Coordinates of C-alpha atoms and ligand atoms in Angstrom, one line a residue:
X1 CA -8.2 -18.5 2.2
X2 CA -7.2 -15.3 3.6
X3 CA -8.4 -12.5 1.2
X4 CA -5.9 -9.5 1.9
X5 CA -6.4 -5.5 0.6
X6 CA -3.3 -3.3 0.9
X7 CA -3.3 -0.1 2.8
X8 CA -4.0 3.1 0.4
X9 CA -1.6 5.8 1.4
X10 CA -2.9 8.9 3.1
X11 CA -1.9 11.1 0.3
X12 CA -4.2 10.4 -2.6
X13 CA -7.3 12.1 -4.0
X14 CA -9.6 9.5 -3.0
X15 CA -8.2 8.3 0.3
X16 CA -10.1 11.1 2.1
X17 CA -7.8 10.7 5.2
X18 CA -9.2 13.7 6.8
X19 CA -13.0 13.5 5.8
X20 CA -13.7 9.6 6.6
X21 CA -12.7 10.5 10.3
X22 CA -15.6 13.3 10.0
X23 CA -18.3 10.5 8.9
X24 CA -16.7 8.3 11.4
X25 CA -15.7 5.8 8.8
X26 CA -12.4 3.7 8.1
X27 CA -12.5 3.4 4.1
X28 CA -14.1 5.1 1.1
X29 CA -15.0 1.9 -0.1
X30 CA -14.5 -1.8 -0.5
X31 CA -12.5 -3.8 -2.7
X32 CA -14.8 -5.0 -5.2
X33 CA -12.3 -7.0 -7.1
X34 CA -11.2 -9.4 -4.1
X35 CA -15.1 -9.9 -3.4
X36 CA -15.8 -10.5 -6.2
X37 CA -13.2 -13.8 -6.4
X38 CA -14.3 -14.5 -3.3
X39 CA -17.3 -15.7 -4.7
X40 CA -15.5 -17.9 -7.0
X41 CA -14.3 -20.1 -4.7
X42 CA -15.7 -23.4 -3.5
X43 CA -18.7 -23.4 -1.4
X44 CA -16.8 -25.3 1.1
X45 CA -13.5 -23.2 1.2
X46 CA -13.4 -21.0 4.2
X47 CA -13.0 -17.2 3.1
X48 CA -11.6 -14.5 5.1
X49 CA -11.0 -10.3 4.4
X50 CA -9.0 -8.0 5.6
X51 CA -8.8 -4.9 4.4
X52 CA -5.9 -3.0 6.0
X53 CA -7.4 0.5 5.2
X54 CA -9.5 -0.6 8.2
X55 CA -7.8 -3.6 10.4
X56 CA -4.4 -5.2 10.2
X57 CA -3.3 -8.1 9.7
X58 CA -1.1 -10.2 12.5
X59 CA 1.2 -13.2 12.0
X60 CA -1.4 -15.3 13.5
X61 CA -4.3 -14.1 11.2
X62 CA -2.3 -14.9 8.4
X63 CA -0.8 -18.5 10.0
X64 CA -4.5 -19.3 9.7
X65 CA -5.0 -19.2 5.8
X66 CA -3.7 -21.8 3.6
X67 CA -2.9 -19.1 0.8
X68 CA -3.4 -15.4 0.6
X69 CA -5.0 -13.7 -2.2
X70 CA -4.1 -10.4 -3.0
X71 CA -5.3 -6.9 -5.3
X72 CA -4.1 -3.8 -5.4
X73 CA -3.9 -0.6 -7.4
X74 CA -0.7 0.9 -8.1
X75 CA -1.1 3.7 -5.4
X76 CA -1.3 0.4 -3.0
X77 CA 2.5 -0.9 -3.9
X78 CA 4.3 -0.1 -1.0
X79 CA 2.0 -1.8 1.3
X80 CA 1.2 -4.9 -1.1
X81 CA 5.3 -5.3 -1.1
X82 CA 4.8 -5.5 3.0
X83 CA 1.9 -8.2 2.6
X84 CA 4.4 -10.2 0.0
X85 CA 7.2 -10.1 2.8
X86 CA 5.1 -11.2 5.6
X87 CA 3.0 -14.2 3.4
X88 CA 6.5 -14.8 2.6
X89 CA 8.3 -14.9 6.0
X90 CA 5.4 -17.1 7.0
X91 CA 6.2 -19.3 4.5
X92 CA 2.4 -19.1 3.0
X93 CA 2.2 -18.9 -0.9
X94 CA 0.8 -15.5 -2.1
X95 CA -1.4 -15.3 -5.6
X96 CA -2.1 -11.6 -6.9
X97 CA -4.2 -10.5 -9.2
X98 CA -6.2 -6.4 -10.0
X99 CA -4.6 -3.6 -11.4
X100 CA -1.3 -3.1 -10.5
X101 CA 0.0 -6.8 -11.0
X102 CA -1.9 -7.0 -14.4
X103 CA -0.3 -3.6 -15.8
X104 CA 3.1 -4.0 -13.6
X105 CA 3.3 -8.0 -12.7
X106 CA 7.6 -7.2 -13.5
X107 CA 7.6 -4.9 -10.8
X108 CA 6.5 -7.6 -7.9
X109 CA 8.3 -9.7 -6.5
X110 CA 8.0 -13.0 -4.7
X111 CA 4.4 -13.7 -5.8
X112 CA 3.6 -17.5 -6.3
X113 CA 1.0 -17.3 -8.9
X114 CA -0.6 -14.3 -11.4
X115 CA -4.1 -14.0 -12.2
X116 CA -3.9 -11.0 -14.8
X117 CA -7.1 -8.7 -16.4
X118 CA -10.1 -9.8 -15.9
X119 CA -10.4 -13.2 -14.0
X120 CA -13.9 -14.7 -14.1
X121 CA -12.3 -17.4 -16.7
X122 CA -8.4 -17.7 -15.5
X123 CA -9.4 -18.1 -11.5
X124 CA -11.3 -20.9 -11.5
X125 CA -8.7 -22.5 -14.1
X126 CA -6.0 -21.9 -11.5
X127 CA -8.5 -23.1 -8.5
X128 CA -8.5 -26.3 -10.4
X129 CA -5.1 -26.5 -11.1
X130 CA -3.8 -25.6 -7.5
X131 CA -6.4 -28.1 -6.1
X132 CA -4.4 -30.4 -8.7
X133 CA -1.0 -29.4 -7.0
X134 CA 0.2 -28.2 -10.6
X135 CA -0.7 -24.5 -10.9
X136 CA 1.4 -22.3 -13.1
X137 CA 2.8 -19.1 -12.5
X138 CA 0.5 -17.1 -14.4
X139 CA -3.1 -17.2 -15.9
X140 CA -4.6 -14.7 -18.3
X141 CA -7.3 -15.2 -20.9
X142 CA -6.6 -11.6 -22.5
X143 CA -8.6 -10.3 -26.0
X144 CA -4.6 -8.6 -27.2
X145 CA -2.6 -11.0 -28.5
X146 CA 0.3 -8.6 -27.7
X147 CA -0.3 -9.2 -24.4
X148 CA -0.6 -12.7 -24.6
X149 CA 2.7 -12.9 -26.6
X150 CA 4.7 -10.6 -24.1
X151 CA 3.0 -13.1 -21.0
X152 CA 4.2 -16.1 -22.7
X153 CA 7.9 -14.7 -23.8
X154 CA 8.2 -13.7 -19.7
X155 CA 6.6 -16.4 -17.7
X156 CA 8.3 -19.2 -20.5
X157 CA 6.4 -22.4 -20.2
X158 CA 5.2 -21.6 -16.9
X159 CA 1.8 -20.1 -17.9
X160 CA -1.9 -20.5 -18.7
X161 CA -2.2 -17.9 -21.4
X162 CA -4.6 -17.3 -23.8
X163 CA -5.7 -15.1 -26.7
X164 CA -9.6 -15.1 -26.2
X165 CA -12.1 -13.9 -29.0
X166 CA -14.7 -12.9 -27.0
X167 CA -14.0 -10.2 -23.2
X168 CA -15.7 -11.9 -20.2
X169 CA -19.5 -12.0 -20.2
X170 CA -20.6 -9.8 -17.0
X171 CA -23.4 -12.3 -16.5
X172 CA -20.7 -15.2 -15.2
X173 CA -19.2 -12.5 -13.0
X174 CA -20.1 -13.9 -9.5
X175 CA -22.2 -12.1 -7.4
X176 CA -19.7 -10.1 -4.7
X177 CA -19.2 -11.3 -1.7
X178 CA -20.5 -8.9 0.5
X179 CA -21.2 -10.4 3.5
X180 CA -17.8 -10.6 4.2
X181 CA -18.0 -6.8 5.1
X182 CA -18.1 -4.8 8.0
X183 CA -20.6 -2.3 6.5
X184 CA -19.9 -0.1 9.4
X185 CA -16.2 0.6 8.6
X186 CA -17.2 1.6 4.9
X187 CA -18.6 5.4 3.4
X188 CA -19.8 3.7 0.6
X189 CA -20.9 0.2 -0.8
X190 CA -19.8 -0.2 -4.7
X191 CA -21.3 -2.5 -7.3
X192 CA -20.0 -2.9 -10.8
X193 CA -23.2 -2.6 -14.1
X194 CA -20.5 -2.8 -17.1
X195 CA -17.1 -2.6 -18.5
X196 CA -15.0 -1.2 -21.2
X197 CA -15.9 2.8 -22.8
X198 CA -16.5 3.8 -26.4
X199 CA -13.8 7.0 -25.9
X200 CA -9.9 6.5 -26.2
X201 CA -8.4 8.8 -24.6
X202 CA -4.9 8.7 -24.5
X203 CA -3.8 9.1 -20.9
X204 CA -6.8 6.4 -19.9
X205 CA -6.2 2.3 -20.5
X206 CA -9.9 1.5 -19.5
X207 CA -10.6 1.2 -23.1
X208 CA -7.4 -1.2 -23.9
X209 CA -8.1 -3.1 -20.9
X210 CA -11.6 -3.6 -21.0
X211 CA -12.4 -2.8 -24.8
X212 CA -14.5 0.1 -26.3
X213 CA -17.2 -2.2 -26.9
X214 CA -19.7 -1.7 -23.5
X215 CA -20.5 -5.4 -21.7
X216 CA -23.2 -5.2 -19.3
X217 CA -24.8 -7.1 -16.4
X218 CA -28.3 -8.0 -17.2
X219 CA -31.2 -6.7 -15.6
X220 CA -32.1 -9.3 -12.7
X221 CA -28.3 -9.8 -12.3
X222 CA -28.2 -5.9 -11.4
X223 CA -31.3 -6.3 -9.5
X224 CA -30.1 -9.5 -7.8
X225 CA -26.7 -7.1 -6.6
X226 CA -28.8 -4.4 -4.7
X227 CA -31.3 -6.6 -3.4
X228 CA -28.4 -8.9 -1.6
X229 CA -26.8 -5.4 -0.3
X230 CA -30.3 -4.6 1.0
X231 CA -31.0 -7.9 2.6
X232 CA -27.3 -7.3 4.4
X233 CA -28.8 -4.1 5.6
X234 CA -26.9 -1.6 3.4
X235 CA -29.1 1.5 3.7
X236 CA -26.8 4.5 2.5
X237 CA -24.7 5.1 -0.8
X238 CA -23.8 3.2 -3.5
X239 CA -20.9 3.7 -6.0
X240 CA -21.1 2.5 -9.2
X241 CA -18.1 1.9 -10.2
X242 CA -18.0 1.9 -14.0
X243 CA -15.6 4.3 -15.6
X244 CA -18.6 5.3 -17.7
X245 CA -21.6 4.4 -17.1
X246 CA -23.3 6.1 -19.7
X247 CA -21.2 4.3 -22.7
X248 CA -23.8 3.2 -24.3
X249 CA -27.3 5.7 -23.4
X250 CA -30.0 3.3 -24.5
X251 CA -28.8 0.8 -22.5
X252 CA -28.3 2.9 -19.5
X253 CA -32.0 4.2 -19.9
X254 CA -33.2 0.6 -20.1
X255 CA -30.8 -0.3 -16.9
X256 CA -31.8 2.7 -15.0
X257 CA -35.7 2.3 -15.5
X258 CA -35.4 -1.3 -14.1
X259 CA -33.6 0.1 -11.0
X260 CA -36.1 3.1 -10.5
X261 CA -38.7 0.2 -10.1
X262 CA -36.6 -1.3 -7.7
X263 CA -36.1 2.0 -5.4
X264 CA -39.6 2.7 -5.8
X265 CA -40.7 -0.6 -4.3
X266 CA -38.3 -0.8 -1.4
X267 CA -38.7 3.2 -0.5
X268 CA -35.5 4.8 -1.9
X269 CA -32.7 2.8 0.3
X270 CA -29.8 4.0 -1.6
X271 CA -28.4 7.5 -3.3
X272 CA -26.1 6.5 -5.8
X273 CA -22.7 8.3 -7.6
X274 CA -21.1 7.4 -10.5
X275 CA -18.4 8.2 -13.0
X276 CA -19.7 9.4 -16.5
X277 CA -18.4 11.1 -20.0
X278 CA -20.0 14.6 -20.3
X279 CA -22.1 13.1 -23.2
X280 CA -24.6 12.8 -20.1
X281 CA -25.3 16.0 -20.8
X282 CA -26.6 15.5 -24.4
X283 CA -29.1 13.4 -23.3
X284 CA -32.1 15.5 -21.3
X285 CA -33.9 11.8 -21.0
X286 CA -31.1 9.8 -19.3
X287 CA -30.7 12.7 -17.0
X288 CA -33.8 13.0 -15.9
X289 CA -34.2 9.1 -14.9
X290 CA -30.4 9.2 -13.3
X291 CA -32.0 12.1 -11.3
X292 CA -34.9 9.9 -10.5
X293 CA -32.9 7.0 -9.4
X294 CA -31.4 9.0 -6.9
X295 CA -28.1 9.4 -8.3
X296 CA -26.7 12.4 -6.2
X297 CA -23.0 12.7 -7.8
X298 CA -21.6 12.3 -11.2
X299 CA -17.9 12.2 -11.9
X300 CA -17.0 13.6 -15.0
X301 CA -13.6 13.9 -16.5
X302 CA -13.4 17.3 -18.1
X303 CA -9.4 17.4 -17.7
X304 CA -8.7 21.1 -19.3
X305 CA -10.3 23.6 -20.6
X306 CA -8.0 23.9 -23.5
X307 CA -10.0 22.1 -26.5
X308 CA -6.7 22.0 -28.2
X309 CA -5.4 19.5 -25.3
X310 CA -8.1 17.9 -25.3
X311 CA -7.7 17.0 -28.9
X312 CA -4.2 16.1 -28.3
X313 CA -5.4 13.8 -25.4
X314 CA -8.2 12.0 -27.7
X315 CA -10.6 13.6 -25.4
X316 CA -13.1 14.5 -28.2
X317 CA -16.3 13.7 -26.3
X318 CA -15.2 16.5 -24.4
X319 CA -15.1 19.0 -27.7
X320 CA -18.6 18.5 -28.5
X321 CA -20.2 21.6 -27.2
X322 CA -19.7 24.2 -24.9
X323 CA -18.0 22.4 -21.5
X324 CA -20.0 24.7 -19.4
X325 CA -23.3 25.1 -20.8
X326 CA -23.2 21.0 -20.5
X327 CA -22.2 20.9 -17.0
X328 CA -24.9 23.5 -16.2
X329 CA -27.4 20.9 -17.8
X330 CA -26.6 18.0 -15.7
X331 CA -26.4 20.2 -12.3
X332 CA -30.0 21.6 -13.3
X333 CA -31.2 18.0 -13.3
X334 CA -30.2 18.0 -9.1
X335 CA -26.8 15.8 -9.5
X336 CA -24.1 17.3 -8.3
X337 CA -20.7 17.8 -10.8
X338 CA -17.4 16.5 -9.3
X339 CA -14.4 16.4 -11.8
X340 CA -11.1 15.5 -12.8
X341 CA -8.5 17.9 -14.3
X342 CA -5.3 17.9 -15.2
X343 CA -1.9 19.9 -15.6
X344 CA 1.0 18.9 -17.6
X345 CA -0.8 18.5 -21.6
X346 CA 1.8 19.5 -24.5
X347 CA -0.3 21.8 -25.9
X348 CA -0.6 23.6 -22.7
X349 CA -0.3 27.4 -23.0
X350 CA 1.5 29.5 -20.3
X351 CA -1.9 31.1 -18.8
X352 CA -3.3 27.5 -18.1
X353 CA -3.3 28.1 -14.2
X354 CA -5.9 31.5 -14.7
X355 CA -8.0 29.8 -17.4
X356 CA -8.6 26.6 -15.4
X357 CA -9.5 28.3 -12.3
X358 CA -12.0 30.8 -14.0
X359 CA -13.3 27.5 -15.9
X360 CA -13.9 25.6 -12.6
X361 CA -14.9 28.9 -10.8
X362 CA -17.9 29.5 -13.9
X363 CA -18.9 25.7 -13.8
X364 CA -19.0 25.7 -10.3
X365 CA -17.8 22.6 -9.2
X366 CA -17.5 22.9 -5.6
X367 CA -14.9 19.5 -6.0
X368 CA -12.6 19.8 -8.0
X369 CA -9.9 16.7 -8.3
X370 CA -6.9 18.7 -9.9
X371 CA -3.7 16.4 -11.0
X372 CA -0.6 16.1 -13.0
X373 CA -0.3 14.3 -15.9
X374 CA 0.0 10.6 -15.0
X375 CA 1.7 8.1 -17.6
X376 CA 0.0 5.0 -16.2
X377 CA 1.4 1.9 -17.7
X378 CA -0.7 0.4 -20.3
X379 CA -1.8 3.8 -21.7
X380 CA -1.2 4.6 -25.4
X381 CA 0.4 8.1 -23.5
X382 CA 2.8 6.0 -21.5
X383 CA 3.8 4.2 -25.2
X384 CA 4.1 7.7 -26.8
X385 CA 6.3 9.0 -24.6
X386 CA 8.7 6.3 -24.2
X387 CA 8.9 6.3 -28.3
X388 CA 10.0 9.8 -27.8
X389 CA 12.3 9.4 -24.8
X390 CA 10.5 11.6 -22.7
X391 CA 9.5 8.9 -19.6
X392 CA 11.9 9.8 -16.5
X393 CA 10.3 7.6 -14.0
X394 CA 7.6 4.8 -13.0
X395 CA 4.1 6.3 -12.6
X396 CA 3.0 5.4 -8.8
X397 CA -0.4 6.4 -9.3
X398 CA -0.3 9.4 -7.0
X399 CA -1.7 12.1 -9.5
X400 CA -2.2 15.2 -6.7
X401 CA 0.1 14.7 -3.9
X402 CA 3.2 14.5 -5.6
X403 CA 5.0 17.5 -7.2
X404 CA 6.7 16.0 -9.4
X405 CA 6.3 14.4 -12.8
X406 CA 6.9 11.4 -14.4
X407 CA 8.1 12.5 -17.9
X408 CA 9.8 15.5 -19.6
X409 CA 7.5 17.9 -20.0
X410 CA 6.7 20.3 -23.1
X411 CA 6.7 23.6 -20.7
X412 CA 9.5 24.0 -17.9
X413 CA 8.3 21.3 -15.3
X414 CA 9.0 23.7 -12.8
X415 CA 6.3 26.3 -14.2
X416 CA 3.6 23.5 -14.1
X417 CA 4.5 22.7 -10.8
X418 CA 4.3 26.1 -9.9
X419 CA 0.9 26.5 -12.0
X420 CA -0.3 23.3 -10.3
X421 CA 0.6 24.9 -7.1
X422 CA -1.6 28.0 -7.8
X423 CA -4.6 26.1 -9.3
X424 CA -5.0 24.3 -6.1
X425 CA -4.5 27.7 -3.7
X426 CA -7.3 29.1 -5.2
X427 CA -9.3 26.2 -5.3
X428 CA -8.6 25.5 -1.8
X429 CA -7.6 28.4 0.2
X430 CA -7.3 28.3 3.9
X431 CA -10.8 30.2 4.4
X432 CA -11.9 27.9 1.8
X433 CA -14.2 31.0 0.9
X434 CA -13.5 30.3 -3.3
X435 CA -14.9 26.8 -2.5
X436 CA -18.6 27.8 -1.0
X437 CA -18.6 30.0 -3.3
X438 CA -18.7 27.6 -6.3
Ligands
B12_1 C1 -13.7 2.0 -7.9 C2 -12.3 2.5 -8.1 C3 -11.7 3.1 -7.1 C4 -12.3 3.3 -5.8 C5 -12.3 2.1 -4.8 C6 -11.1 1.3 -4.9 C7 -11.3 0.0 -4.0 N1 -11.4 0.1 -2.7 O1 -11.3 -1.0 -4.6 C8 -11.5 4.6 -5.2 C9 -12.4 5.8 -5.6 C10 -11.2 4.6 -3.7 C11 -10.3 4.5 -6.1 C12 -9.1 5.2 -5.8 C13 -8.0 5.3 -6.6 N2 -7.9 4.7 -7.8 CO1 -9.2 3.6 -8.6 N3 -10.5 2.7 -9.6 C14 -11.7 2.3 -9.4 C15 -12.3 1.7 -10.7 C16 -13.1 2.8 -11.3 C17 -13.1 0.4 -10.5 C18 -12.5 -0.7 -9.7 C19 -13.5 -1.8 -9.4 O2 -14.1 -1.9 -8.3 N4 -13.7 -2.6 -10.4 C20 -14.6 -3.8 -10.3 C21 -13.8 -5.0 -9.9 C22 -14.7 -6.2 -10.0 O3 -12.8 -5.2 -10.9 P1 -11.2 -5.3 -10.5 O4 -10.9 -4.7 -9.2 O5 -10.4 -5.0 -11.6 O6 -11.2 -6.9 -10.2 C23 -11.2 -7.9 -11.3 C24 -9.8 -8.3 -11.7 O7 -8.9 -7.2 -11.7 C25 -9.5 -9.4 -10.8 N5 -8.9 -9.2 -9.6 C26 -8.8 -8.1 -8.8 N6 -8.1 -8.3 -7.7 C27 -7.7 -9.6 -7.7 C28 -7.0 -10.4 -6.8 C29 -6.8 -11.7 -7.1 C30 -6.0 -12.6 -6.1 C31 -7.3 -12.3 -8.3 C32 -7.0 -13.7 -8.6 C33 -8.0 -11.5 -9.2 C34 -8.2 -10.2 -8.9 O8 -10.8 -10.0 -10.6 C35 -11.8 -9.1 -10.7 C36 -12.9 -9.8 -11.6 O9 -12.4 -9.9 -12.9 C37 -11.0 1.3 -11.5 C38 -11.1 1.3 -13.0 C39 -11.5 -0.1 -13.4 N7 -12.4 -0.2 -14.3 O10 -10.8 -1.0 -13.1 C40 -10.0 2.4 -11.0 C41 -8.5 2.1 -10.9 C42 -8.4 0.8 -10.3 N8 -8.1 3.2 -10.0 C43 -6.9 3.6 -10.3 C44 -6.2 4.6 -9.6 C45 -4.9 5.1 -10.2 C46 -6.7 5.1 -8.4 C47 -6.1 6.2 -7.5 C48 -4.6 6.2 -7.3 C49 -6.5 7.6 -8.0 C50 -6.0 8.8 -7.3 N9 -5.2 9.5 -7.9 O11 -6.3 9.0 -6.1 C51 -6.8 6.0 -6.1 C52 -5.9 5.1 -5.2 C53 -6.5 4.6 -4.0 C54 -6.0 5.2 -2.8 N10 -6.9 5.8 -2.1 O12 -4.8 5.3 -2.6 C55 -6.3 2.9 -11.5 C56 -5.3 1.9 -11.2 C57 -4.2 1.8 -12.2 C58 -3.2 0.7 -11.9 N11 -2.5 0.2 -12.9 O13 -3.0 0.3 -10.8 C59 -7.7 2.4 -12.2 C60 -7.5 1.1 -13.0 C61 -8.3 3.5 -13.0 C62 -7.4 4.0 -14.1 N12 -7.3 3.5 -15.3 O14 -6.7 5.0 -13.9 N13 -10.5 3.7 -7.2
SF4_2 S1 -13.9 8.8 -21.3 FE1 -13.0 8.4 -19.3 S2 -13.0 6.1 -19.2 FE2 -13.4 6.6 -21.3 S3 -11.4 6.5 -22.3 FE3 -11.7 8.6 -21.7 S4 -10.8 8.9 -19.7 FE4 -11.0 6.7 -20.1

């Protein structure tokens, strides 16, 4: 079973083309999603990964596999399309699953078999049924019966659809196959704690996808994770992954305490980063035990400093106090603020360029991930705008190398291009003196 991760292109936020060179490192970080199927699969099957952010993949490496499994985010589609072709010219059957196929599976062609959302119930239904010689074309178990009806209507009587009551338990989640890894190739090592946030924001579909309801790992399960990256002799960074990891704060005390323990015991082997709601900042206890962990880097999605956008975008956790003084909290516990904003809001007023500099200048957040506004599919945004007409083209993911949008926008698109231009000169000038500065 060959497991097979698309190349990201160069041009996204998070490829870090340029810096990973620096560290002497091939990829930010692994795919978590293929290793985690991996360790769904029979003890007996033979597993193998490539990653193509980091090796590639010849004729003969794929001969070798009886099927290839792939995953990719949209930003990956033009290089998953070349994996298709290949598996396809080889005459080996191709199953997809992640992101991009569950949000965009009519996009892709030529793959054998879906696994869509979440898969720790649909794979090893399909496993089962492929071992049988009578798999479908698609498997899903999704908690929106919309989705299941719109599955069922495309894939016909092909598919193993359901409407499920209850969202996957993180507990049956296997644990990640990380010893398939080349540690050395990778910046970071990523594990997963929980799913799903309690926001909705409009632009975001983590909450549709994964519900606003929190679902965590338990303790020893969390525990169990670092320990086997430990005993693999990981002894650097680890990403949590979770698009918010402080969803639900008593939980993520409890978690947190647990994992101090564990740091304490084996002497600190790991700094961790995450991704987090500026609620974090309300909390002075949580802060100060993320601190202790070692968490070095938050990510925090403060988008704009315009509370009226904000508003507009459902981004209310972000209107609950002064943006600022918040951020000035968490940095004061020793984590460092990274953020993501974005151009291109309705509401947006003419001086947005000036006002988000100053904003990102006075909260000094040395980086600053500045984007336009992305309609990704699945997002409440994305079904707003084609009610109104207003979607021009597909999304591809690509929120800050691209100058151009994806819908009509409220304010000429070429002012927001040209605001978007100046945001980013300031930001980033050539003697990149601005950017010490913050
Ligand atoms: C960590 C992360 C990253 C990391 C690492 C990615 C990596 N190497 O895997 C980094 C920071 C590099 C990253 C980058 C980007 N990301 Co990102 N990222 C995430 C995040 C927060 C978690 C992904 C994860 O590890 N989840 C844990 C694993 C276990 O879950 P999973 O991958 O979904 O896998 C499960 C299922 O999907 C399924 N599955 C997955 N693959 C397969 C394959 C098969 C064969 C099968 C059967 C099943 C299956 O099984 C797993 C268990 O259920 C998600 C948000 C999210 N919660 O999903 C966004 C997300 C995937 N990212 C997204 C985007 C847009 C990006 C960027 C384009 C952002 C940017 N502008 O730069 C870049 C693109 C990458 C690039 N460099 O070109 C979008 C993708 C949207 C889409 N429809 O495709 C997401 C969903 C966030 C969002 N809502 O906007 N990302
Ligand atoms: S707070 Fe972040 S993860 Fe949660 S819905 Fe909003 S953008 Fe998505």
């Amino acid at each position: 079973m060959l497991l097979l991760y698309p190349r990201s292109p160069s041009t996204t936020y998070w490829s870090y083309s340029y810096a990973l060179s620096l560290l002497g490192k091939r990829a930010l970080q692994p795919p978590l999603g293929l290793l985690t199927i991996a360790g769904m699969f029979r003890k007996t099957d033979s597993l193998r990964l490539i990653d193509l952010n980091i090796e590639s993949c010849s004729d003969e490496d794929m001969l070798w596999a009886d099927a290839v499994f792939v995953s990719a985010m949209i930003a990956q589609k033009d290089s998953l399309a070349v994996c298709i072709a290949q598996a396809k010219r080889l005459g080996i059957p191709v199953i997809a699953g992640g992101p991009y196929p569950t949000t965009s599976y009519d996009k892709i062609a030529d793959v054998d078999h879906f696994i869509l959302g979440e898969a720790e119930i649909a794979f090893p239904v399909f496993l089962r049924d492929w071992a049988h010689g009578k798999a479908k074309r698609v498997y899903a178990r999704s908690a929106n019966p919309e989705e299941t009806a719109r599955l069922l209507h495309d894939f016909a009587d092909d598919a193993d659809v359901q409407t499920v009551k209850s969202r996957v338990c993180l507990d049956d989640s296997p644990m990640p196959r990380f010893d398939l890894l080349d540690f050395d190739a990778y910046k970071t090592m990523s594990v997963q704690i929980s799913r799903g946030c309690p926001h909705g924001c409009e632009f975001c579909d983590i909450w549709q996808r994964f519900g606003r309801k929190m679902r965590y790992k338990s303790i020893p399960r969390i525990l169990e994770e670092l320990s086997e990256l430990y005993r693999l002799g990981w002894r650097d960074s680890v990403f949590i992954v979770d698009d918010n990891f402080v969803g639900t704060p008593a939980k993520t005390r409890h978690i947190l305490s647990a994992m101090i323990g564990w740091q304490k015991e084996k002497r600190y082997p790991f700094s961790f980063s995450t991704e987090a709601s500026l609620s974090l900042a309300d909390d002075a206890e949580l802060l100060r035990i993320l601190a202790e962990v070692r968490c070095e880097m938050v990510f925090l999605g403060l988008e704009t400093p315009v509370e009226e956008s904000l508003k507009e975008a459902g981004k209310f956790v972000n209107t609950a106090g002064s943006m600022s003084e918040r951020v000035r909290r968490i940095q004061a516990a020793g984590i460092v603020v990274t953020s993501g904003f974005i151009l291109g809001f309705d509401s947006e007023p003419a001086d947005i360029a000036d006002r988000m500099n100053a904003c990102i200048y006075d909260m000094g957040i040395p980086v600053a991930m500045v984007g336009l506004l992305q309609a990704l599919p699945g997002t409440a945004l994305h079904q707003r705008l084609k009610r109104e007409g207003r979607l021009v083209q597909d999304s591809d993911g690509n929120n800050t190398h691209e100058f151009s949008l994806c819908f009509k926008s409220r304010r000429p698109a070429e002012d927001l291009i040209s605001d978007y231009k100046k945001v980013l000169q300031a930001l980033y000038p050539k003697n990149l003196k601005s950017y010490f500065a913050r």
